[in-house]
Short mmCIF file of C-alpha atoms and ligand atoms in Angstrom, two decimals:
data_model
loop_
_atom_site.label_atom_id
_atom_site.label_comp_id
_atom_site.label_asym_id
_atom_site.label_seq_id
_atom_site.Cartn_x
_atom_site.Cartn_y
_atom_site.Cartn_z
CA MET A 1 -24.30 12.49 21.82
CA GLN A 2 -25.96 11.93 18.48
CA ARG A 3 -25.41 8.81 16.41
CA THR A 4 -23.69 10.76 13.60
CA GLN A 5 -21.25 12.27 16.13
CA ILE A 6 -20.45 8.84 17.56
CA ALA A 7 -19.97 7.48 14.05
CA GLY A 8 -17.69 10.45 13.33
CA LEU A 9 -15.59 9.76 16.43
CA ILE A 10 -15.27 6.07 15.56
CA LEU A 11 -14.19 7.00 12.03
CA ILE A 12 -11.51 9.37 13.35
CA GLY A 13 -10.32 6.60 15.71
CA VAL A 14 -10.09 4.09 12.88
CA VAL A 15 -8.17 6.55 10.67
CA LEU A 16 -5.73 7.26 13.52
CA VAL A 17 -5.12 3.55 14.15
CA ILE A 18 -4.55 2.92 10.42
CA GLY A 19 -2.16 5.88 10.34
CA ILE A 20 -0.15 4.50 13.25
CA VAL A 21 -0.07 0.99 11.77
CA VAL A 22 1.07 2.29 8.34
CA LYS A 23 3.76 4.47 9.93
CA HIS A 24 4.93 1.57 12.04
CA THR A 25 5.07 -0.78 9.05
CA VAL A 26 7.16 1.68 7.01
CA LYS A 27 9.58 2.05 9.90
CA THR A 28 9.77 -1.72 10.33
CA ASN A 29 10.55 -2.26 6.63
CA ASN A 30 13.42 0.20 6.82
CA ASP A 31 14.66 -1.49 9.99
CA VAL A 32 14.55 -4.93 8.37
CA ILE A 33 16.45 -3.82 5.27
CA PHE A 34 18.93 -1.88 7.37
CA ALA A 35 19.62 -4.93 9.54
CA ALA A 36 20.11 -7.04 6.39
CA ILE A 37 22.58 -4.48 5.03
CA SER A 38 24.58 -4.43 8.27
CA ASP A 39 24.64 -8.22 8.30
CA TYR A 40 25.81 -8.40 4.68
CA THR A 41 28.58 -5.87 5.38
CA GLU A 42 29.75 -7.76 8.45
CA LYS A 43 29.92 -11.04 6.51
CA GLY A 44 31.59 -9.39 3.49
CA LEU A 45 28.90 -10.61 1.07
CA TRP A 46 28.70 -7.55 -1.21
CA GLU A 47 30.20 -7.91 -4.68
CA LEU A 48 31.45 -5.46 -7.29
CA PRO A 49 29.94 -5.25 -10.79
CA ARG A 50 31.49 -8.15 -12.70
CA LYS A 51 34.10 -7.38 -15.27
CA SER A 52 34.27 -9.09 -18.62
CA LYS A 53 37.21 -11.47 -19.04
CA TYR A 54 38.36 -9.09 -21.77
CA PHE A 55 38.36 -6.13 -19.44
CA THR A 56 40.13 -8.09 -16.71
CA TYR A 57 42.96 -8.98 -19.11
CA THR A 58 44.01 -5.35 -19.44
CA TYR A 59 45.11 -5.23 -15.80
CA SER A 60 47.30 -8.29 -15.97
CA GLU A 61 51.10 -8.24 -15.96
CA GLY A 62 52.64 -8.12 -19.39
CA SER A 63 49.67 -6.40 -21.01
CA LYS A 64 50.62 -3.30 -22.98
CA LEU A 65 47.32 -1.82 -21.91
CA LYS A 66 48.01 -2.18 -18.21
CA ALA A 67 49.23 1.38 -17.78
CA TYR A 68 46.22 2.69 -19.69
CA ALA A 69 43.80 0.62 -17.66
CA GLU A 70 45.39 1.79 -14.40
CA THR A 71 44.87 5.44 -15.26
CA SER A 72 41.65 5.28 -17.23
CA GLY A 73 39.80 2.49 -15.52
CA TRP A 74 37.48 0.01 -17.24
CA PRO A 75 33.88 -1.05 -16.78
CA GLY A 76 33.53 -2.51 -13.34
CA GLU A 77 36.28 -0.33 -11.92
CA LEU A 78 34.84 2.35 -9.69
CA GLU A 79 37.74 3.10 -7.46
CA ARG A 80 40.35 4.18 -9.98
CA GLY A 81 40.71 6.00 -13.28
CA PHE A 82 37.61 7.33 -14.97
CA GLY A 83 35.23 5.68 -12.51
CA LYS A 84 36.87 7.42 -9.58
CA GLU A 85 36.93 10.74 -11.44
CA TYR A 86 33.21 10.43 -12.13
CA LEU A 87 32.36 9.64 -8.51
CA ASP A 88 34.53 12.59 -7.34
CA ASN A 89 32.61 14.88 -9.72
CA ALA A 90 29.28 13.50 -8.53
CA LEU A 91 30.25 14.09 -4.88
CA GLN A 92 31.30 17.67 -5.57
CA TYR A 93 28.17 18.35 -7.56
CA ALA A 94 25.98 16.77 -4.85
CA ASN A 95 27.54 19.06 -2.26
CA ARG A 96 26.95 22.07 -4.49
CA ILE A 97 23.22 21.51 -5.09
CA SER A 98 22.26 20.06 -1.71
CA ASP A 99 22.12 21.77 1.66
CA LYS A 100 23.82 18.73 3.16
CA SER A 101 27.51 18.05 3.21
CA TYR A 102 28.42 14.55 2.04
CA SER A 103 31.84 13.34 3.15
CA GLU A 104 32.50 10.67 0.51
CA ILE A 105 30.98 7.99 -1.70
CA ARG A 106 31.47 4.59 -0.09
CA ILE A 107 31.12 1.36 -2.02
CA ASN A 108 30.30 -1.90 -0.24
CA LYS A 109 31.69 -0.53 3.03
CA GLU A 110 30.42 -0.05 6.55
CA LEU A 111 27.67 2.58 6.52
CA ARG A 112 28.48 6.16 7.46
CA GLU A 113 25.61 8.54 8.08
CA ASN A 114 27.09 11.56 6.28
CA ALA A 115 28.46 9.58 3.32
CA ILE A 116 26.65 8.27 0.23
CA ASN A 117 26.59 4.51 0.74
CA ILE A 118 26.36 2.30 -2.35
CA TYR A 119 25.97 -1.48 -2.09
CA PHE A 120 26.11 -4.06 -4.88
CA PHE A 121 24.54 -7.48 -4.37
CA ASN A 122 24.38 -10.50 -6.65
CA SER A 123 20.81 -11.63 -7.37
CA ASP A 124 22.08 -15.01 -8.60
CA ARG A 125 22.47 -16.02 -4.95
CA SER A 126 19.57 -16.07 -2.54
CA THR A 127 19.59 -12.65 -0.84
CA PRO A 128 17.35 -10.59 1.44
CA PHE A 129 17.22 -7.99 -1.35
CA ASP A 130 14.79 -9.66 -3.75
CA ASP A 131 12.72 -6.46 -3.97
CA TYR A 132 15.68 -4.84 -5.72
CA LYS A 133 16.41 -7.64 -8.20
CA ASP A 134 17.37 -6.20 -11.62
CA ASN A 135 17.19 -2.79 -10.09
CA CYS A 136 19.26 0.01 -8.66
CA ALA A 137 17.41 2.13 -6.16
CA TYR A 138 17.81 4.79 -3.53
CA LEU A 139 16.18 3.46 -0.37
CA GLY A 140 15.06 6.86 0.89
CA PHE A 141 17.05 6.83 4.13
CA LYS A 142 20.67 7.03 5.34
CA ASN A 143 21.82 7.86 1.79
CA ILE A 144 21.74 4.18 0.85
CA VAL A 145 21.72 3.00 -2.76
CA ILE A 146 21.31 -0.69 -3.43
CA CYS A 147 22.10 -2.23 -6.82
CA ASP A 148 21.89 -5.66 -8.41
CA ILE A 149 25.19 -6.35 -10.22
CA ASN A 150 23.19 -8.20 -12.87
CA LEU A 151 21.41 -4.96 -13.79
CA ILE A 152 24.79 -3.26 -14.18
CA ARG A 153 26.06 -6.11 -16.33
CA ASN A 154 22.97 -6.03 -18.53
CA VAL A 155 22.75 -2.29 -19.03
CA SER A 156 26.44 -1.96 -19.75
CA LEU A 157 26.01 -4.65 -22.42
CA VAL A 158 28.88 -6.81 -21.23
CA SER A 159 27.49 -10.00 -22.79
CA TYR A 160 26.65 -8.21 -26.03
CA ILE A 161 30.19 -6.79 -26.21
CA GLU A 162 31.73 -10.19 -25.53
CA ASN A 163 29.70 -11.81 -28.30
CA GLU A 164 30.56 -9.07 -30.73
CA LEU A 165 34.26 -9.22 -29.83
CA GLU A 166 34.29 -12.98 -30.22
CA SER A 167 32.86 -12.78 -33.72
CA THR A 168 35.40 -10.05 -34.64
CA LEU A 169 38.27 -12.10 -33.26
CA GLU A 170 37.39 -15.25 -35.21
CA GLY A 171 39.41 -17.47 -32.90
CA GLN A 172 42.48 -15.22 -32.59
CA HIS A 173 43.80 -14.53 -29.13
CA PHE A 174 42.34 -11.36 -27.69
CA SER A 175 45.46 -10.42 -25.72
CA THR A 176 47.77 -10.75 -28.73
CA ILE A 177 45.55 -8.77 -31.04
CA LEU A 178 44.85 -6.07 -28.45
CA ASP A 179 48.54 -5.58 -27.74
CA ASN A 180 49.69 -5.65 -31.34
CA LYS A 181 47.00 -3.93 -33.38
CA PRO A 182 46.45 -0.27 -32.47
CA SER A 183 43.41 -0.03 -34.78
CA PHE A 184 41.67 -2.91 -33.04
CA ARG A 185 42.54 -1.41 -29.65
CA LYS A 186 40.88 1.82 -30.74
CA LEU A 187 37.78 -0.03 -31.96
CA VAL A 188 37.47 -1.88 -28.68
CA LEU A 189 37.98 1.27 -26.66
CA LEU A 190 35.73 3.65 -28.51
CA ARG A 191 33.00 1.41 -29.75
CA HIS A 192 32.63 -0.93 -26.80
CA LEU A 193 34.44 -0.28 -23.57
CA GLY A 194 33.82 3.45 -23.42
CA PRO A 195 30.02 3.18 -23.78
CA ALA A 196 29.84 0.25 -21.38
CA HIS A 197 31.71 2.19 -18.75
CA ASN A 198 29.64 5.34 -19.28
CA VAL A 199 26.33 3.56 -19.01
CA MET A 200 27.36 1.93 -15.74
CA LEU A 201 28.28 5.34 -14.34
CA TRP A 202 24.95 6.76 -15.52
CA VAL A 203 23.01 4.18 -13.51
CA ILE A 204 25.02 4.95 -10.37
CA GLY A 205 25.05 8.72 -10.93
CA HIS A 206 21.26 8.65 -11.38
CA GLU A 207 20.76 7.21 -7.88
CA ILE A 208 23.23 9.68 -6.34
CA GLY A 209 21.15 12.34 -8.12
CA HIS A 210 18.01 11.15 -6.25
CA ILE A 211 19.85 11.58 -2.94
CA ALA A 212 21.42 14.95 -3.75
CA SER A 213 18.09 16.33 -5.04
CA GLY A 214 16.39 15.36 -1.78
CA HIS A 215 13.97 12.83 -3.29
CA LYS A 216 12.17 10.31 -1.09
CA THR A 217 11.24 6.73 -1.86
CA GLY A 218 7.70 8.07 -1.92
CA HIS A 219 8.30 9.20 -5.48
CA PHE A 220 8.24 5.60 -6.60
CA ALA A 221 4.51 5.41 -5.90
CA GLU A 222 2.34 5.51 -8.99
CA ALA A 223 0.18 8.55 -9.63
CA ASN A 224 -2.32 9.65 -12.22
CA GLY A 225 -1.27 11.43 -15.37
CA PHE A 226 1.71 10.73 -17.55
CA SER A 227 4.67 12.85 -18.40
CA LYS A 228 4.95 13.67 -22.08
CA ILE A 229 8.57 12.63 -22.42
CA MET A 230 8.65 9.62 -20.16
CA GLN A 231 5.04 8.45 -20.36
CA PHE A 232 5.47 7.42 -16.74
CA PRO A 233 3.54 8.92 -13.80
CA GLU A 234 4.10 12.65 -14.06
CA GLU A 235 5.61 13.42 -10.64
CA THR A 236 7.88 10.39 -10.87
CA ALA A 237 8.98 11.31 -14.38
CA ASP A 238 10.05 14.82 -13.31
CA LEU A 239 12.16 13.34 -10.53
CA GLU A 240 13.60 10.77 -12.92
CA ILE A 241 14.66 13.53 -15.31
CA GLU A 242 16.15 15.53 -12.44
CA ALA A 243 18.19 12.49 -11.36
CA ASP A 244 19.27 11.88 -14.97
CA GLN A 245 20.38 15.48 -15.39
CA PHE A 246 22.48 15.08 -12.27
CA ALA A 247 24.10 11.96 -13.72
CA PHE A 248 24.77 13.79 -16.98
CA LYS A 249 26.33 16.86 -15.34
CA SER A 250 28.60 14.65 -13.27
CA PHE A 251 30.31 13.70 -16.53
CA GLY A 252 32.30 16.93 -16.19
CA ASN A 253 33.53 18.51 -19.38
CA THR A 254 31.90 18.67 -22.84
CA GLU A 255 34.07 15.92 -24.26
CA THR A 256 33.11 13.32 -21.66
CA ARG A 257 29.48 14.44 -21.86
CA ALA A 258 29.46 13.95 -25.64
CA ALA A 259 31.02 10.50 -25.24
CA PHE A 260 28.27 9.72 -22.78
CA PHE A 261 25.51 10.94 -25.11
CA TRP A 262 26.75 8.67 -27.90
CA ALA A 263 26.95 5.80 -25.44
CA ILE A 264 23.26 6.32 -24.70
CA HIS A 265 22.61 6.46 -28.45
CA GLU A 266 24.45 3.16 -28.98
CA MET A 267 22.51 1.55 -26.13
CA THR A 268 19.21 2.78 -27.58
CA THR A 269 20.04 1.16 -30.92
CA HIS A 270 20.90 -2.06 -29.15
CA GLU A 271 17.67 -2.06 -27.10
CA ILE A 272 15.58 -1.45 -30.23
CA ASN A 273 17.41 -4.28 -32.01
CA LYS A 274 16.50 -6.51 -29.08
CA GLN A 275 12.82 -5.51 -29.38
CA LEU A 276 12.82 -6.20 -33.12
CA LEU A 277 14.57 -9.52 -32.68
CA ALA A 278 11.83 -10.57 -30.27
CA LYS A 279 9.33 -9.95 -33.09
CA GLY A 280 11.51 -11.85 -35.57
CA LYS A 281 12.39 -8.74 -37.57
CA LYS A 282 15.65 -7.60 -39.10
CA LEU A 283 18.52 -6.43 -36.96
CA ASP A 284 20.84 -3.43 -36.84
CA VAL A 285 18.42 -0.60 -37.19
CA ASN A 286 19.49 2.90 -38.17
CA LEU A 287 17.77 5.22 -35.71
CA LYS A 288 17.54 8.05 -38.24
CA ASP A 289 15.01 6.19 -40.41
CA PHE A 290 13.31 4.11 -37.78
CA ASN A 291 9.52 4.59 -37.73
CA ASP A 292 8.05 1.41 -36.21
CA PRO A 293 5.82 1.59 -33.15
CA ILE A 294 7.17 -0.21 -30.06
CA LEU A 295 5.10 -1.39 -27.13
CA LEU A 296 6.96 -2.02 -23.86
CA LYS A 297 5.61 -3.99 -20.93
CA VAL A 298 6.04 -2.24 -17.57
CA ILE A 299 7.47 -4.67 -15.01
CA SER A 300 9.36 -2.66 -12.38
CA LYS A 301 7.42 -0.40 -10.02
CA THR A 302 10.41 1.84 -9.38
CA HIS A 303 11.75 2.68 -12.82
CA PRO A 304 10.34 2.70 -16.39
CA PRO A 305 11.68 0.05 -18.83
CA MET A 306 15.30 0.64 -19.90
CA LEU A 307 14.50 1.59 -23.51
CA LYS A 308 12.03 4.24 -22.35
CA ARG A 309 14.62 5.63 -19.92
CA LEU A 310 17.27 5.76 -22.63
CA LEU A 311 14.92 7.52 -25.05
CA ALA A 312 13.65 10.00 -22.48
CA PHE A 313 17.19 10.79 -21.46
CA GLY A 314 18.43 11.06 -25.06
CA VAL A 315 15.54 13.40 -25.95
CA ALA A 316 16.12 15.60 -22.89
CA ILE A 317 19.87 15.92 -23.51
CA ASN A 318 19.45 16.47 -27.24
CA ARG A 319 17.02 19.35 -26.68
CA ASN A 320 19.71 21.32 -24.85
CA SER A 321 22.63 20.49 -27.09
CA SER A 322 23.96 20.32 -30.62
CA PHE A 323 24.00 16.57 -31.14
CA ASN A 324 21.50 16.81 -34.06
CA ALA A 325 19.61 13.74 -32.93
CA ASP A 326 16.04 15.12 -33.24
CA TYR A 327 14.89 11.78 -34.65
CA LEU A 328 14.96 10.48 -31.05
CA GLU A 329 11.80 12.57 -30.41
CA LYS A 330 9.82 10.60 -32.99
CA ILE A 331 11.07 7.22 -31.77
CA ASN A 332 10.22 8.22 -28.21
CA GLU A 333 6.67 9.19 -29.22
CA ASN A 334 6.25 5.87 -31.03
CA THR A 335 7.43 3.91 -27.99
CA ARG A 336 4.47 3.34 -25.67
CA LEU A 337 4.20 1.66 -22.29
CA GLU A 338 1.73 -1.07 -21.49
CA ARG A 339 0.82 -2.11 -17.97
ZN1 ZN B 401 15.22 6.95 -10.56
#
């Protein structure tokens, strides 16, 4: 045997061994996370996205909004009202586009192989799920989605809403004013609670979209080339848009979809305000005449920064609709990512 042939054989051997080791490691990681999930379920350590004290009030006895809250649901409520309706839509839609048949969407419950299993953990405690801190991700196996409740709280702007409500209230009692002033109730509902709820459902619907569209965790890997809309690795960006479209379509009829689009719009404004505030600039920007460049630092490996996601989503929805928000295109182009 010649030396080159021997070298060739050794090389093939090495490649095979590396292949086996890599495959084994991937399997082991899934096993470890799966064991941690089972353990968490057994000990009852999962939590639900935290509700604002203002949202919680609406469920209490004596509140005139109780009946409304029971039927419509509020941010943080996934098992009744609007939250339940959304998850039912998402399940139906998932079964329509996928060749699998999903039985139900389970939240924080014992895992079932043919269900979509969503788990919420609290990253304020020490958990085995540090890799998913400030994230919401499909794990790529057994239809498991794992979410940090702090991400949900941040993206649905709960703290921002509380601050804004507090300044509007100027010391008056929230419960009294909410019960007695229909105009204030409307303001709270339309301007704040509706968007907060919608954005939370978007994040969850997006992950269900990854499952229903048959994506793998492999899509999280970085690749060369950037998508024009998302400016994130091209293959990943296509999958992200597919998952977002799924989340959008799960909003059912045109009215709820429009409400959702304007929620995204409101969030985008808020995120840009946050960016400007960091640079010490003025607040409360009007998106229509906003021209400043924005540079965002990429931190997460799995998803682009929130503002980029909001813009990419807003642009994609606006292109197929009559929302007249073409100015989002320009803002999106001016918003670049930095690694
Ligand atoms: Zn995604």
